[in-house]
PDB file of C-alpha atoms in Angstrom:
ATOM      1  CA  MET A   1      93.644 -78.192 103.623  1.00 53.00           C
ATOM      2  CA  ASP A   2      96.782 -77.953 101.503  1.00 64.00           C
ATOM      3  CA  ALA A   3      96.423 -78.225  97.759  1.00 77.00           C
ATOM      4  CA  PRO A   4      97.449 -81.632  96.382  1.00 78.00           C
ATOM      5  CA  TYR A   5     101.200 -82.132  96.304  1.00 86.00           C
ATOM      6  CA  ASP A   6     101.970 -78.851  98.133  1.00 89.00           C
ATOM      7  CA  ARG A   7     104.427 -80.633 100.416  1.00 88.00           C
ATOM      8  CA  LEU A   8     106.136 -82.309  97.470  1.00 87.00           C
ATOM      9  CA  PHE A   9     106.378 -79.004  95.592  1.00 89.00           C
ATOM     10  CA  SER A  10     107.839 -77.322  98.662  1.00 88.00           C
ATOM     11  CA  VAL A  11     110.481 -79.995  99.214  1.00 88.00           C
ATOM     12  CA  LEU A  12     111.548 -80.016  95.567  1.00 86.00           C
ATOM     13  CA  LEU A  13     111.679 -76.228  95.315  1.00 88.00           C
ATOM     14  CA  GLU A  14     113.823 -75.962  98.437  1.00 85.00           C
ATOM     15  CA  SER A  15     116.163 -78.651  97.064  1.00 82.00           C
ATOM     16  CA  ARG A  16     116.555 -76.988  93.660  1.00 81.00           C
ATOM     17  CA  GLU A  17     117.081 -73.556  95.136  1.00 78.00           C
ATOM     18  CA  ARG A  18     119.812 -75.019  97.326  1.00 76.00           C
ATOM     19  CA  GLN A  19     121.557 -76.854  94.490  1.00 75.00           C
ATOM     20  CA  CYS A  20     120.299 -76.631  90.916  1.00 76.00           C
ATOM     21  CA  PHE A  21     122.470 -79.382  89.454  1.00 79.00           C
ATOM     22  CA  PRO A  22     123.118 -79.181  85.692  1.00 83.00           C
ATOM     23  CA  SER A  23     121.511 -82.398  84.499  1.00 82.00           C
ATOM     24  CA  GLU A  24     123.242 -82.232  81.110  1.00 86.00           C
ATOM     25  CA  ILE A  25     126.572 -83.074  82.769  1.00 87.00           C
ATOM     26  CA  ARG A  26     125.495 -86.729  82.962  1.00 85.00           C
ATOM     27  CA  THR A  27     125.289 -87.073  79.191  1.00 89.00           C
ATOM     28  CA  ALA A  28     128.023 -84.559  78.403  1.00 91.00           C
ATOM     29  CA  ALA A  29     130.683 -86.530  80.308  1.00 92.00           C
ATOM     30  CA  PRO A  30     130.625 -89.689  78.126  1.00 93.00           C
ATOM     31  CA  GLU A  31     130.366 -87.519  75.020  1.00 94.00           C
ATOM     32  CA  PHE A  32     133.500 -85.688  76.115  1.00 96.00           C
ATOM     33  CA  VAL A  33     135.579 -88.825  76.645  1.00 96.00           C
ATOM     34  CA  GLN A  34     134.438 -90.280  73.330  1.00 94.00           C
ATOM     35  CA  HIS A  35     135.509 -86.988  71.767  1.00 93.00           C
ATOM     36  CA  VAL A  36     138.951 -87.255  73.388  1.00 96.00           C
ATOM     37  CA  LEU A  37     139.435 -90.894  72.366  1.00 96.00           C
ATOM     38  CA  GLY A  38     138.291 -90.085  68.824  1.00 94.00           C
ATOM     39  CA  LEU A  39     140.887 -87.317  68.688  1.00 94.00           C
ATOM     40  CA  LEU A  40     143.686 -89.662  69.808  1.00 95.00           C
ATOM     41  CA  PHE A  41     142.586 -92.773  67.900  1.00 94.00           C
ATOM     42  CA  PRO A  42     140.522 -92.645  64.684  1.00 89.00           C
ATOM     43  CA  HIS A  43     139.065 -96.007  65.754  1.00 90.00           C
ATOM     44  CA  PHE A  44     136.772 -94.119  68.142  1.00 88.00           C
ATOM     45  CA  ALA A  45     135.885 -91.195  65.866  1.00 82.00           C
ATOM     46  CA  GLU A  46     132.573 -90.878  64.068  1.00 81.00           C
ATOM     47  CA  ARG A  47     134.261 -89.097  61.163  1.00 80.00           C
ATOM     48  CA  VAL A  48     137.950 -88.630  60.400  1.00 78.00           C
ATOM     49  CA  GLU A  49     139.680 -86.068  58.218  1.00 79.00           C
ATOM     50  CA  CYS A  50     143.436 -86.448  58.064  1.00 80.00           C
ATOM     51  CA  GLY A  51     144.602 -82.955  57.075  1.00 83.00           C
ATOM     52  CA  ALA A  52     146.373 -80.534  59.393  1.00 86.00           C
ATOM     53  CA  ALA A  53     143.416 -78.145  59.427  1.00 87.00           C
ATOM     54  CA  ALA A  54     141.076 -80.946  60.494  1.00 87.00           C
ATOM     55  CA  VAL A  55     143.417 -82.041  63.289  1.00 88.00           C
ATOM     56  CA  ARG A  56     143.680 -78.464  64.536  1.00 91.00           C
ATOM     57  CA  ARG A  57     139.895 -78.105  64.404  1.00 91.00           C
ATOM     58  CA  ASP A  58     139.405 -81.351  66.369  1.00 91.00           C
ATOM     59  CA  VAL A  59     141.908 -80.265  69.026  1.00 94.00           C
ATOM     60  CA  MET A  60     140.122 -76.961  69.479  1.00 94.00           C
ATOM     61  CA  ALA A  61     136.760 -78.733  69.654  1.00 93.00           C
ATOM     62  CA  VAL A  62     137.911 -81.008  72.490  1.00 95.00           C
ATOM     63  CA  GLU A  63     139.238 -78.032  74.452  1.00 96.00           C
ATOM     64  CA  ALA A  64     135.987 -76.119  73.883  1.00 96.00           C
ATOM     65  CA  ASN A  65     134.052 -79.151  75.104  1.00 95.00           C
ATOM     66  CA  LEU A  66     136.057 -79.227  78.329  1.00 96.00           C
ATOM     67  CA  VAL A  67     135.635 -75.480  78.804  1.00 96.00           C
ATOM     68  CA  ARG A  68     131.865 -75.984  78.537  1.00 94.00           C
ATOM     69  CA  LEU A  69     131.921 -78.767  81.123  1.00 95.00           C
ATOM     70  CA  LEU A  70     133.966 -76.638  83.482  1.00 94.00           C
ATOM     71  CA  ALA A  71     131.464 -73.798  83.055  1.00 92.00           C
ATOM     72  CA  LEU A  72     128.609 -76.165  83.930  1.00 91.00           C
ATOM     73  CA  LEU A  73     130.336 -77.365  87.094  1.00 91.00           C
ATOM     74  CA  GLY A  74     131.875 -74.037  88.086  1.00 86.00           C
ATOM     75  CA  PRO A  75     128.900 -72.720  90.107  1.00 85.00           C
ATOM     76  CA  LEU A  76     128.883 -75.944  92.162  1.00 87.00           C
ATOM     77  CA  TYR A  77     132.641 -75.978  92.729  1.00 90.00           C
ATOM     78  CA  PRO A  78     133.759 -72.357  93.126  1.00 89.00           C
ATOM     79  CA  GLY A  79     137.463 -71.733  92.971  1.00 90.00           C
ATOM     80  CA  THR A  80     138.147 -74.413  90.363  1.00 92.00           C
ATOM     81  CA  ASP A  81     141.198 -73.497  88.278  1.00 94.00           C
ATOM     82  CA  ALA A  82     140.064 -72.011  84.969  1.00 94.00           C
ATOM     83  CA  THR A  83     143.281 -73.125  83.247  1.00 96.00           C
ATOM     84  CA  ILE A  84     142.430 -76.831  83.555  1.00 97.00           C
ATOM     85  CA  PRO A  85     141.252 -77.201  79.923  1.00 96.00           C
ATOM     86  CA  GLN A  86     144.480 -75.735  78.524  1.00 97.00           C
ATOM     87  CA  ARG A  87     146.670 -77.768  80.883  1.00 97.00           C
ATOM     88  CA  PHE A  88     144.742 -80.939  80.043  1.00 97.00           C
ATOM     89  CA  MET A  89     145.298 -80.390  76.331  1.00 97.00           C
ATOM     90  CA  GLU A  90     149.030 -79.978  76.998  1.00 97.00           C
ATOM     91  CA  GLU A  91     149.025 -83.434  78.629  1.00 97.00           C
ATOM     92  CA  LEU A  92     147.311 -85.217  75.751  1.00 97.00           C
ATOM     93  CA  PRO A  93     150.586 -86.159  73.976  1.00 97.00           C
ATOM     94  CA  ASP A  94     151.724 -88.014  77.112  1.00 97.00           C
ATOM     95  CA  ILE A  95     148.317 -89.696  77.504  1.00 98.00           C
ATOM     96  CA  TYR A  96     148.529 -90.793  73.867  1.00 97.00           C
ATOM     97  CA  ASP A  97     152.016 -92.198  74.428  1.00 98.00           C
ATOM     98  CA  PHE A  98     150.880 -94.157  77.516  1.00 98.00           C
ATOM     99  CA  LEU A  99     147.873 -95.572  75.650  1.00 98.00           C
ATOM    100  CA  ARG A 100     149.915 -96.690  72.659  1.00 98.00           C
ATOM    101  CA  GLN A 101     152.176 -98.604  75.042  1.00 98.00           C
ATOM    102  CA  ASP A 102     149.156-100.087  76.855  1.00 98.00           C
ATOM    103  CA  ALA A 103     147.641-101.311  73.579  1.00 98.00           C
ATOM    104  CA  GLN A 104     150.941-102.794  72.430  1.00 98.00           C
ATOM    105  CA  ALA A 105     151.403-104.561  75.778  1.00 98.00           C
ATOM    106  CA  ILE A 106     147.898-106.065  75.591  1.00 98.00           C
ATOM    107  CA  TYR A 107     148.580-107.239  72.041  1.00 97.00           C
ATOM    108  CA  GLU A 108     151.891-108.847  73.049  1.00 97.00           C
ATOM    109  CA  ALA A 109     150.358-110.489  76.144  1.00 95.00           C
ATOM    110  CA  ASP A 110     147.390-112.113  74.422  1.00 95.00           C
ATOM    111  CA  PRO A 111     148.037-114.857  71.833  1.00 94.00           C
ATOM    112  CA  ALA A 112     144.426-114.456  70.682  1.00 95.00           C
ATOM    113  CA  ALA A 113     145.002-110.849  69.587  1.00 95.00           C
ATOM    114  CA  ARG A 114     145.759-110.519  65.882  1.00 96.00           C
ATOM    115  CA  SER A 115     146.600-106.814  65.743  1.00 97.00           C
ATOM    116  CA  VAL A 116     146.819-103.658  67.828  1.00 97.00           C
ATOM    117  CA  ASP A 117     143.803-102.360  65.899  1.00 96.00           C
ATOM    118  CA  GLU A 118     141.832-105.334  67.216  1.00 97.00           C
ATOM    119  CA  VAL A 119     142.905-104.441  70.754  1.00 97.00           C
ATOM    120  CA  LEU A 120     141.827-100.825  70.326  1.00 96.00           C
ATOM    121  CA  LEU A 121     138.447-101.704  68.889  1.00 95.00           C
ATOM    122  CA  THR A 122     137.383-104.770  70.851  1.00 96.00           C
ATOM    123  CA  TYR A 123     139.202-105.130  74.171  1.00 96.00           C
ATOM    124  CA  PRO A 124     137.211-103.833  77.166  1.00 97.00           C
ATOM    125  CA  GLY A 125     140.412-103.779  79.205  1.00 97.00           C
ATOM    126  CA  PHE A 126     141.976-101.253  76.840  1.00 97.00           C
ATOM    127  CA  TYR A 127     138.787 -99.169  76.738  1.00 97.00           C
ATOM    128  CA  ALA A 128     138.690 -98.979  80.537  1.00 98.00           C
ATOM    129  CA  ILE A 129     142.402 -98.098  80.708  1.00 98.00           C
ATOM    130  CA  ALA A 130     141.958 -95.402  78.036  1.00 98.00           C
ATOM    131  CA  ILE A 131     139.153 -93.704  79.948  1.00 98.00           C
ATOM    132  CA  PHE A 132     141.111 -94.051  83.184  1.00 98.00           C
ATOM    133  CA  ARG A 133     144.144 -92.288  81.635  1.00 98.00           C
ATOM    134  CA  VAL A 134     141.937 -89.341  80.633  1.00 98.00           C
ATOM    135  CA  ALA A 135     140.139 -89.253  83.981  1.00 98.00           C
ATOM    136  CA  HIS A 136     143.377 -89.526  85.958  1.00 98.00           C
ATOM    137  CA  ALA A 137     144.884 -86.530  84.165  1.00 98.00           C
ATOM    138  CA  LEU A 138     141.785 -84.456  84.947  1.00 98.00           C
ATOM    139  CA  HIS A 139     141.783 -85.702  88.552  1.00 98.00           C
ATOM    140  CA  ALA A 140     145.418 -84.662  88.992  1.00 97.00           C
ATOM    141  CA  LEU A 141     144.617 -81.209  87.599  1.00 97.00           C
ATOM    142  CA  GLY A 142     141.839 -80.710  90.155  1.00 96.00           C
ATOM    143  CA  MET A 143     138.844 -81.049  87.832  1.00 96.00           C
ATOM    144  CA  PRO A 144     135.794 -81.696  90.028  1.00 94.00           C
ATOM    145  CA  LEU A 145     133.339 -84.558  89.550  1.00 95.00           C
ATOM    146  CA  LEU A 146     134.087 -85.203  85.857  1.00 96.00           C
ATOM    147  CA  PRO A 147     136.875 -87.767  86.496  1.00 97.00           C
ATOM    148  CA  ARG A 148     134.524 -89.948  88.572  1.00 96.00           C
ATOM    149  CA  LEU A 149     131.780 -89.619  85.969  1.00 96.00           C
ATOM    150  CA  LEU A 150     134.202 -90.828  83.318  1.00 97.00           C
ATOM    151  CA  THR A 151     135.496 -93.857  85.201  1.00 97.00           C
ATOM    152  CA  GLU A 152     131.968 -94.824  86.249  1.00 96.00           C
ATOM    153  CA  PHE A 153     130.965 -94.631  82.589  1.00 96.00           C
ATOM    154  CA  ALA A 154     133.821 -97.034  81.823  1.00 97.00           C
ATOM    155  CA  HIS A 155     132.687 -99.212  84.731  1.00 97.00           C
ATOM    156  CA  GLN A 156     129.183 -99.449  83.279  1.00 96.00           C
ATOM    157  CA  ARG A 157     130.505-100.253  79.807  1.00 96.00           C
ATOM    158  CA  THR A 158     133.232-102.751  80.733  1.00 97.00           C
ATOM    159  CA  GLY A 159     132.754-103.975  84.295  1.00 97.00           C
ATOM    160  CA  VAL A 160     136.181-102.528  85.153  1.00 98.00           C
ATOM    161  CA  ASP A 161     136.104-100.130  88.112  1.00 98.00           C
ATOM    162  CA  ILE A 162     139.230 -97.960  88.368  1.00 98.00           C
ATOM    163  CA  HIS A 163     139.225 -94.925  90.629  1.00 98.00           C
ATOM    164  CA  PRO A 164     140.737 -91.923  88.799  1.00 98.00           C
ATOM    165  CA  GLY A 165     143.052 -91.293  91.758  1.00 98.00           C
ATOM    166  CA  ALA A 166     144.937 -94.577  91.262  1.00 98.00           C
ATOM    167  CA  THR A 167     148.527 -94.362  90.037  1.00 98.00           C
ATOM    168  CA  ILE A 168     149.238 -96.777  87.162  1.00 98.00           C
ATOM    169  CA  GLY A 169     152.489 -97.152  85.259  1.00 98.00           C
ATOM    170  CA  ARG A 170     153.213 -97.870  81.621  1.00 98.00           C
ATOM    171  CA  ARG A 171     152.361-101.007  79.592  1.00 98.00           C
ATOM    172  CA  PHE A 172     149.368-101.838  81.779  1.00 98.00           C
ATOM    173  CA  VAL A 173     147.344-104.903  80.799  1.00 98.00           C
ATOM    174  CA  ILE A 174     143.835-105.869  81.898  1.00 97.00           C
ATOM    175  CA  ASP A 175     142.778-109.101  80.205  1.00 95.00           C
ATOM    176  CA  HIS A 176     139.044-109.814  79.808  1.00 91.00           C
ATOM    177  CA  GLY A 177     138.315-107.023  82.241  1.00 88.00           C
ATOM    178  CA  THR A 178     135.025-107.862  83.879  1.00 92.00           C
ATOM    179  CA  GLY A 179     135.028-107.538  87.646  1.00 96.00           C
ATOM    180  CA  VAL A 180     138.384-105.787  88.067  1.00 98.00           C
ATOM    181  CA  VAL A 181     138.378-103.238  90.923  1.00 98.00           C
ATOM    182  CA  ILE A 182     141.270-100.815  91.530  1.00 98.00           C
ATOM    183  CA  GLY A 183     140.939 -98.497  94.529  1.00 97.00           C
ATOM    184  CA  GLU A 184     141.785 -94.831  94.822  1.00 97.00           C
ATOM    185  CA  THR A 185     145.218 -95.061  96.461  1.00 97.00           C
ATOM    186  CA  THR A 186     146.474 -98.098  94.566  1.00 98.00           C
ATOM    187  CA  VAL A 187     149.960 -97.760  93.100  1.00 98.00           C
ATOM    188  CA  ILE A 188     150.810 -99.976  90.123  1.00 98.00           C
ATOM    189  CA  GLY A 189     154.234-100.083  88.504  1.00 98.00           C
ATOM    190  CA  ASP A 190     155.215-100.673  84.880  1.00 98.00           C
ATOM    191  CA  GLY A 191     154.412-103.855  82.977  1.00 98.00           C
ATOM    192  CA  VAL A 192     151.718-105.133  85.355  1.00 98.00           C
ATOM    193  CA  LYS A 193     149.043-107.589  84.151  1.00 98.00           C
ATOM    194  CA  LEU A 194     145.662-108.145  85.803  1.00 98.00           C
ATOM    195  CA  TYR A 195     143.081-110.735  84.874  1.00 97.00           C
ATOM    196  CA  GLN A 196     139.334-110.666  85.341  1.00 97.00           C
ATOM    197  CA  GLY A 197     137.868-110.411  88.812  1.00 97.00           C
ATOM    198  CA  VAL A 198     140.983-108.999  90.501  1.00 98.00           C
ATOM    199  CA  THR A 199     140.361-106.662  93.446  1.00 98.00           C
ATOM    200  CA  LEU A 200     142.987-104.195  94.678  1.00 98.00           C
ATOM    201  CA  GLY A 201     141.110-102.872  97.665  1.00 96.00           C
ATOM    202  CA  ALA A 202     141.140-101.513 101.195  1.00 95.00           C
ATOM    203  CA  LEU A 203     141.556-103.787 104.193  1.00 90.00           C
ATOM    204  CA  VAL A 204     139.476-101.475 106.391  1.00 82.00           C
ATOM    205  CA  VAL A 205     136.708 -99.259 105.031  1.00 80.00           C
ATOM    206  CA  GLU A 206     136.207 -96.222 107.254  1.00 83.00           C
ATOM    207  CA  LYS A 207     135.449 -92.634 106.263  1.00 85.00           C
ATOM    208  CA  SER A 208     138.153 -91.338 108.620  1.00 84.00           C
ATOM    209  CA  LEU A 209     140.789 -93.061 106.438  1.00 83.00           C
ATOM    210  CA  SER A 210     139.923 -91.052 103.325  1.00 83.00           C
ATOM    211  CA  ASP A 211     143.277 -89.243 103.294  1.00 86.00           C
ATOM    212  CA  LYS A 212     145.318 -92.404 104.035  1.00 91.00           C
ATOM    213  CA  LYS A 213     146.825 -94.937 101.657  1.00 94.00           C
ATOM    214  CA  ARG A 214     144.264 -97.723 101.820  1.00 96.00           C
ATOM    215  CA  HIS A 215     145.035 -99.808  98.757  1.00 97.00           C
ATOM    216  CA  PRO A 216     148.015-101.984  97.824  1.00 98.00           C
ATOM    217  CA  THR A 217     151.151-101.326  95.825  1.00 98.00           C
ATOM    218  CA  LEU A 218     152.120-103.617  92.940  1.00 98.00           C
ATOM    219  CA  GLU A 219     155.685-103.170  91.806  1.00 98.00           C
ATOM    220  CA  ASP A 220     156.878-103.574  88.213  1.00 98.00           C
ATOM    221  CA  ASP A 221     156.110-106.722  86.193  1.00 98.00           C
ATOM    222  CA  VAL A 222     153.642-108.254  88.673  1.00 98.00           C
ATOM    223  CA  VAL A 223     151.002-110.645  87.289  1.00 98.00           C
ATOM    224  CA  VAL A 224     147.739-111.154  89.197  1.00 98.00           C
ATOM    225  CA  TYR A 225     145.513-113.964  87.943  1.00 96.00           C
ATOM    226  CA  ALA A 226     141.733-114.171  87.968  1.00 96.00           C
ATOM    227  CA  ASN A 227     139.689-113.404  91.068  1.00 96.00           C
ATOM    228  CA  ALA A 228     142.668-112.732  93.329  1.00 96.00           C
ATOM    229  CA  THR A 229     142.086-110.182  96.098  1.00 96.00           C
ATOM    230  CA  ILE A 230     144.896-107.981  97.423  1.00 97.00           C
ATOM    231  CA  LEU A 231     144.020-105.617 100.264  1.00 96.00           C
ATOM    232  CA  GLY A 232     145.598-102.926 102.417  1.00 96.00           C
ATOM    233  CA  GLY A 233     147.624 -99.761 101.993  1.00 96.00           C
ATOM    234  CA  GLY A 234     150.679-101.365 103.559  1.00 96.00           C
ATOM    235  CA  THR A 235     150.588-104.399 101.285  1.00 97.00           C
ATOM    236  CA  VAL A 236     153.389-104.371  98.714  1.00 98.00           C
ATOM    237  CA  VAL A 237     153.692-107.051  96.049  1.00 97.00           C
ATOM    238  CA  GLY A 238     157.338-107.180  95.101  1.00 97.00           C
ATOM    239  CA  ARG A 239     158.642-106.774  91.573  1.00 97.00           C
ATOM    240  CA  GLY A 240     158.150-109.732  89.255  1.00 97.00           C
ATOM    241  CA  SER A 241     155.790-111.615  91.588  1.00 97.00           C
ATOM    242  CA  ILE A 242     152.933-113.835  90.437  1.00 96.00           C
ATOM    243  CA  ILE A 243     149.667-113.954  92.399  1.00 96.00           C
ATOM    244  CA  ALA A 244     147.632-117.023  91.567  1.00 95.00           C
ATOM    245  CA  GLY A 245     143.916-117.088  90.899  1.00 95.00           C
ATOM    246  CA  ASN A 246     141.614-116.790  93.931  1.00 93.00           C
ATOM    247  CA  ALA A 247     144.486-115.837  96.257  1.00 95.00           C
ATOM    248  CA  TRP A 248     143.608-113.627  99.249  1.00 94.00           C
ATOM    249  CA  LEU A 249     146.579-111.457 100.146  1.00 95.00           C
ATOM    250  CA  THR A 250     146.770-108.933 103.000  1.00 94.00           C
ATOM    251  CA  GLN A 251     150.525-108.944 103.624  1.00 94.00           C
ATOM    252  CA  SER A 252     153.545-107.857 101.631  1.00 96.00           C
ATOM    253  CA  VAL A 253     155.545-110.379  99.635  1.00 96.00           C
ATOM    254  CA  PRO A 254     159.136-109.905  98.446  1.00 96.00           C
ATOM    255  CA  PRO A 255     160.157-109.573  94.803  1.00 97.00           C
ATOM    256  CA  GLN A 256     159.961-112.657  92.566  1.00 96.00           C
ATOM    257  CA  SER A 257     157.422-114.420  94.825  1.00 95.00           C
ATOM    258  CA  VAL A 258     154.763-116.864  93.717  1.00 95.00           C
ATOM    259  CA  VAL A 259     151.638-116.637  95.862  1.00 95.00           C
ATOM    260  CA  SER A 260     149.118-119.421  95.555  1.00 89.00           C
ATOM    261  CA  ARG A 261     146.400-121.256  97.365  1.00 75.00           C
ATOM    262  CA  ARG A 262     146.975-124.918  98.015  1.00 66.00           C
ATOM    263  CA  THR A 263     144.464-127.049  96.170  1.00 60.00           C
ATOM    264  CA  GLU A 264     143.385-130.144  98.078  1.00 62.00           C
ATOM    265  CA  VAL A 265     140.759-132.802  97.577  1.00 67.00           C
ATOM    266  CA  ARG A 266     139.252-134.202 100.793  1.00 68.00           C
ATOM    267  CA  HIS A 267     136.459-136.583 101.592  1.00 74.00           C
ATOM    268  CA  ARG A 268     133.285-134.686 102.411  1.00 69.00           C
ATOM    269  CA  THR A 269     133.199-136.105 105.921  1.00 64.00           C
ATOM    270  CA  SER A 270     136.618-134.664 106.751  1.00 53.00           C
ATOM    271  CA  SER A 271     136.629-132.468 109.874  1.00 54.00           C
ATOM    272  CA  ALA A 272     139.534-130.415 108.564  1.00 46.00           C
ATOM    273  CA  ALA A 273     137.643-128.676 105.790  1.00 46.00           C
ATOM    274  CA  GLU A 274     138.453-125.317 107.305  1.00 52.00           C
ATOM    275  CA  GLU A 275     142.087-125.848 106.327  1.00 50.00           C
ATOM    276  CA  LEU A 276     141.248-125.707 102.645  1.00 48.00           C
ATOM    277  CA  GLY A 277     142.651-122.703 100.847  1.00 51.00           C
ATOM    278  CA  GLU A 278     145.646-122.092 103.094  1.00 56.00           C
ATOM    279  CA  LEU A 279     147.884-119.414 101.613  1.00 60.00           C
ATOM    280  CA  GLU A 280     151.362-120.297 100.402  1.00 62.00           C
ATOM    281  CA  PHE A 281     154.040-118.215  98.832  1.00 61.00           C
ATOM    282  CA  HIS A 282     157.418-119.156  97.463  1.00 62.00           C
ATOM    283  CA  ILE A 283     160.390-116.972  96.683  1.00 55.00           C
TER     284      ILE A 283
END
C-alpha cells in the first residue's frame, strides 16, 4: 500500500518541476507600482527627500526593482527583452505628464473636489488610472504578466477593471469608479469621462477573437453616465456624444449624439411592458 499522501506528493512534485512559479511576484508587483507612484507623486511615498541626490537614488531604485521582477519572470518567459527596465524609465516623464493632466481633469470635472492634492490622495478613479498608465507602458514594451498583475491589483483596490492593453487618451476622468470595466481593445480619445458602473466590453466572447478588436471606440470628449453598457469592436461613439445612464449600446452613433433610454411609467397590468427601455438617440 502506498504511504499516506504519496499520490498528492507525486502530483505536486511533477507540477513544480514543470513550472516552479516565483511566488514572490504576487507581492512584489503591488510594491513595484507603489514605488513608481511614490517616485512620481510624493503623495504615495512613504518617505520623501527633495534633493537631487535623493531623486536620483529613487529613480535608480525603481529601475532596480523592475530589473528584479524581470529576472524573476525571465525563466518563465524566455526571450523577453532585457532592455525593458531602461526603456520603461525613459517613458516615465510622459506617464507623469499624462497623470498630471488626468488629475487636473478630474478636479475640474467634480465640483466636490477642493484641490488636485485631494484628487491624488482620495479618488479611486485617479488611482486606477495611475496604475493603468504604468501597466499600459509595460504592456506596450512587452513585459510579461506584470501589467495584468498591476491592473488586477488596482481592480481589487478600486473596483475599476482596466485591461492594460486598452488605449486611453489624455485628460481621462473616472468618477466614483466602482464597477467600471474597460476591455483590452477599447480605444478612448482625449477628454472622455466615465461614471461608475460603465462597461466598455465585447459583444461576442470567443477565444478565437483574441487578436480582433472586440471593444468599442469612444472619440474625444464623450461622456458616459452611470451603468451604461457599450459593446462591440465596431461600435464607435462619435466625438462629443453623451450616453445616458443605463443605456445599452451596440451600434455606432455619430458625433454630438445624445443616447438615452426612454423612461415610461405604465400600469402594472399593461401588456406592453416589454417596450420599456427602448433606445433613443438624438443628434
